[in-house]
Amino acid sequence: MTKTVTTRINDDGLRYRSKTVGSPFASKANTRSCFKCGKHRTPDQLQSKKLLGKTEMVCKPSCKELAEALGE
Ligand SMILES: [Zn+2]
């Protein structure tokens, strides 16, 4: 998990830091983490699967194949 710390200057000149923990893709709001491997994927890299009675998003076609396709 990546910790992202961003610093930016507000319009009124106040300097503040915002720390985002657990959502390293705040700027890429469309990614979701895979239920199985936990990696962040875009919607076209995900498929919904019924697991333990719930619908979860997992890599498409599978975690292993997608990781290989992406060179991970
Ligand atoms: Zn996966």
Coordinates of N, CA and C and ligand atoms in Angstrom, one line a residue:
M1 N 0.8 -1.2 0.0 CA 0.0 0.0 0.0 C 0.9 1.3 0.0
T2 N 0.5 2.2 -0.8 CA 1.3 3.4 -0.9 C 0.7 4.5 -0.1
K3 N 1.5 5.2 0.6 CA 1.0 6.4 1.3 C 1.3 7.6 0.4
T4 N 0.3 8.4 0.2 CA 0.5 9.6 -0.6 C 0.3 10.8 0.2
V5 N 1.3 11.7 0.2 CA 1.2 12.9 0.9 C 1.3 14.1 -0.1
T6 N 0.3 14.9 -0.2 CA 0.3 16.0 -1.1 C 0.3 17.3 -0.4
T7 N 1.1 18.2 -0.9 CA 1.1 19.5 -0.3 C 0.7 20.5 -1.4
R8 N -0.2 21.4 -1.0 CA -0.6 22.4 -2.0 C -1.0 23.7 -1.3
I9 N -0.9 24.7 -2.1 CA -1.2 26.1 -1.6 C -2.7 26.4 -1.8
N10 N -3.4 26.8 -0.8 CA -4.8 27.2 -1.0 C -4.9 28.6 -1.6
D11 N -6.0 28.9 -2.0 CA -6.2 30.2 -2.6 C -5.9 31.4 -1.7
D12 N -6.2 31.1 -0.4 CA -6.0 32.2 0.6 C -4.6 32.2 1.1
G13 N -3.7 31.4 0.5 CA -2.3 31.4 0.9 C -2.0 30.4 2.0
L14 N -3.0 29.8 2.6 CA -2.7 28.9 3.6 C -2.1 27.6 3.1
R15 N -1.1 27.1 3.7 CA -0.4 25.9 3.3 C -0.9 24.8 4.1
Y16 N -1.4 23.7 3.5 CA -1.8 22.6 4.2 C -1.4 21.3 3.5
R17 N -1.4 20.3 4.3 CA -1.0 19.0 3.7 C -2.2 18.1 3.9
S18 N -2.5 17.3 2.9 CA -3.5 16.3 3.0 C -2.9 15.0 2.8
K19 N -3.2 14.1 3.7 CA -2.6 12.8 3.7 C -3.6 11.8 3.3
T20 N -3.3 11.0 2.3 CA -4.3 10.0 1.9 C -3.7 8.7 2.1
V21 N -4.3 7.9 3.0 CA -3.9 6.6 3.3 C -4.9 5.6 2.8
G22 N -4.4 4.6 2.0 CA -5.3 3.6 1.6 C -6.0 3.9 0.3
S23 N -5.8 5.1 -0.3 CA -6.4 5.4 -1.6 C -5.4 6.1 -2.4
P24 N -4.4 5.3 -2.8 CA -3.3 6.0 -3.6 C -3.8 6.4 -5.0
F25 N -5.0 6.1 -5.4 CA -5.5 6.4 -6.7 C -6.6 7.5 -6.6
A26 N -6.4 8.4 -5.7 CA -7.4 9.4 -5.5 C -7.6 10.2 -6.8
S27 N -6.6 10.4 -7.6 CA -6.7 11.2 -8.8 C -7.2 10.3 -9.9
K28 N -7.2 9.0 -9.7 CA -7.8 8.1 -10.7 C -8.9 7.4 -10.1
A29 N -10.0 8.2 -10.0 CA -11.1 7.7 -9.2 C -11.8 6.4 -9.7
N30 N -11.5 6.1 -10.9 CA -12.2 5.0 -11.6 C -11.6 3.6 -11.2
T31 N -10.4 3.6 -10.5 CA -9.8 2.3 -10.2 C -10.5 1.7 -9.0
R32 N -10.6 0.4 -9.0 CA -11.0 -0.4 -7.9 C -10.0 -1.5 -7.6
S33 N -10.0 -1.8 -6.3 CA -9.0 -2.9 -6.0 C -9.7 -4.2 -6.2
C34 N -8.9 -5.1 -6.7 CA -9.3 -6.5 -6.9 C -9.6 -7.2 -5.6
F35 N -10.7 -7.9 -5.5 CA -11.1 -8.6 -4.3 C -10.1 -9.6 -3.9
K36 N -9.5 -10.3 -4.9 CA -8.6 -11.4 -4.7 C -7.2 -11.0 -4.4
C37 N -6.6 -10.2 -5.3 CA -5.2 -9.8 -5.2 C -5.0 -8.4 -4.6
G38 N -6.0 -7.6 -4.6 CA -5.9 -6.3 -3.9 C -5.2 -5.3 -4.8
K39 N -4.9 -5.6 -6.1 CA -4.3 -4.6 -6.9 C -5.4 -3.7 -7.5
H40 N -5.0 -2.5 -7.8 CA -6.0 -1.5 -8.3 C -6.1 -1.7 -9.8
R41 N -7.3 -1.8 -10.3 CA -7.6 -2.1 -11.7 C -8.6 -1.1 -12.2
T42 N -8.5 -0.8 -13.5 CA -9.5 0.0 -14.1 C -10.7 -0.9 -14.5
P43 N -11.9 -0.3 -14.7 CA -13.1 -1.1 -14.9 C -13.0 -2.1 -16.0
D44 N -12.2 -1.8 -17.1 CA -12.1 -2.8 -18.2 C -11.2 -3.9 -17.8
Q45 N -10.5 -3.8 -16.7 CA -9.6 -4.9 -16.3 C -10.3 -5.8 -15.2
L46 N -11.5 -5.4 -14.9 CA -12.2 -6.1 -13.8 C -13.5 -6.8 -14.3
Q47 N -13.9 -7.8 -13.6 CA -15.2 -8.5 -13.9 C -15.8 -8.7 -12.5
S48 N -17.1 -8.8 -12.5 CA -17.8 -9.1 -11.2 C -18.0 -10.6 -11.1
K49 N -17.7 -11.0 -9.9 CA -17.8 -12.5 -9.6 C -18.6 -12.6 -8.3
K50 N -19.3 -13.7 -8.3 CA -20.1 -13.9 -7.1 C -19.2 -14.8 -6.2
L51 N -18.8 -14.2 -5.0 CA -18.0 -14.9 -4.1 C -18.6 -14.9 -2.7
L52 N -18.7 -16.0 -2.1 CA -19.3 -16.1 -0.8 C -20.6 -15.3 -0.7
G53 N -21.4 -15.5 -1.7 CA -22.7 -14.9 -1.7 C -22.8 -13.4 -2.0
K54 N -21.6 -12.8 -2.2 CA -21.5 -11.4 -2.6 C -20.9 -11.2 -3.9
T55 N -21.3 -10.1 -4.6 CA -20.7 -9.8 -5.9 C -19.4 -9.0 -5.6
E56 N -18.3 -9.5 -6.0 CA -17.0 -8.8 -5.8 C -16.3 -8.6 -7.2
M57 N -15.5 -7.5 -7.2 CA -14.8 -7.2 -8.5 C -13.4 -7.9 -8.4
V58 N -13.1 -8.7 -9.5 CA -11.8 -9.4 -9.5 C -11.2 -9.2 -10.9
C59 N -9.9 -9.4 -11.1 CA -9.2 -9.2 -12.3 C -9.9 -10.1 -13.4
K60 N -9.8 -9.5 -14.6 CA -10.3 -10.2 -15.8 C -9.1 -10.4 -16.8
P61 N -8.9 -11.6 -17.3 CA -9.7 -12.8 -17.1 C -9.4 -13.5 -15.8
S62 N -8.2 -13.2 -15.2 CA -7.9 -13.7 -13.9 C -6.7 -12.9 -13.4
C63 N -6.5 -13.0 -12.1 CA -5.4 -12.2 -11.4 C -4.1 -12.5 -12.1
K64 N -3.9 -13.8 -12.3 CA -2.6 -14.3 -12.8 C -2.4 -13.8 -14.3
E65 N -3.4 -14.0 -15.1 CA -3.3 -13.7 -16.5 C -3.2 -12.2 -16.7
L66 N -3.9 -11.4 -15.9 CA -3.8 -10.0 -16.0 C -2.5 -9.5 -15.6
A67 N -2.0 -10.0 -14.5 CA -0.6 -9.6 -14.0 C 0.4 -9.9 -15.0
E68 N 0.3 -11.1 -15.7 CA 1.3 -11.4 -16.8 C 1.1 -10.5 -17.9
A69 N -0.1 -10.1 -18.3 CA -0.4 -9.3 -19.4 C 0.2 -7.9 -19.2
L70 N 0.2 -7.5 -17.9 CA 0.7 -6.1 -17.6 C 2.1 -6.1 -17.2
G71 N 2.7 -7.3 -17.2 CA 4.1 -7.4 -16.9 C 4.4 -7.2 -15.4
E72 N 3.5 -7.6 -14.6 CA 3.7 -7.4 -13.1 C 4.4 -8.6 -12.5
Ligands
ZN1 ZN -6.7 -9.7 -8.9

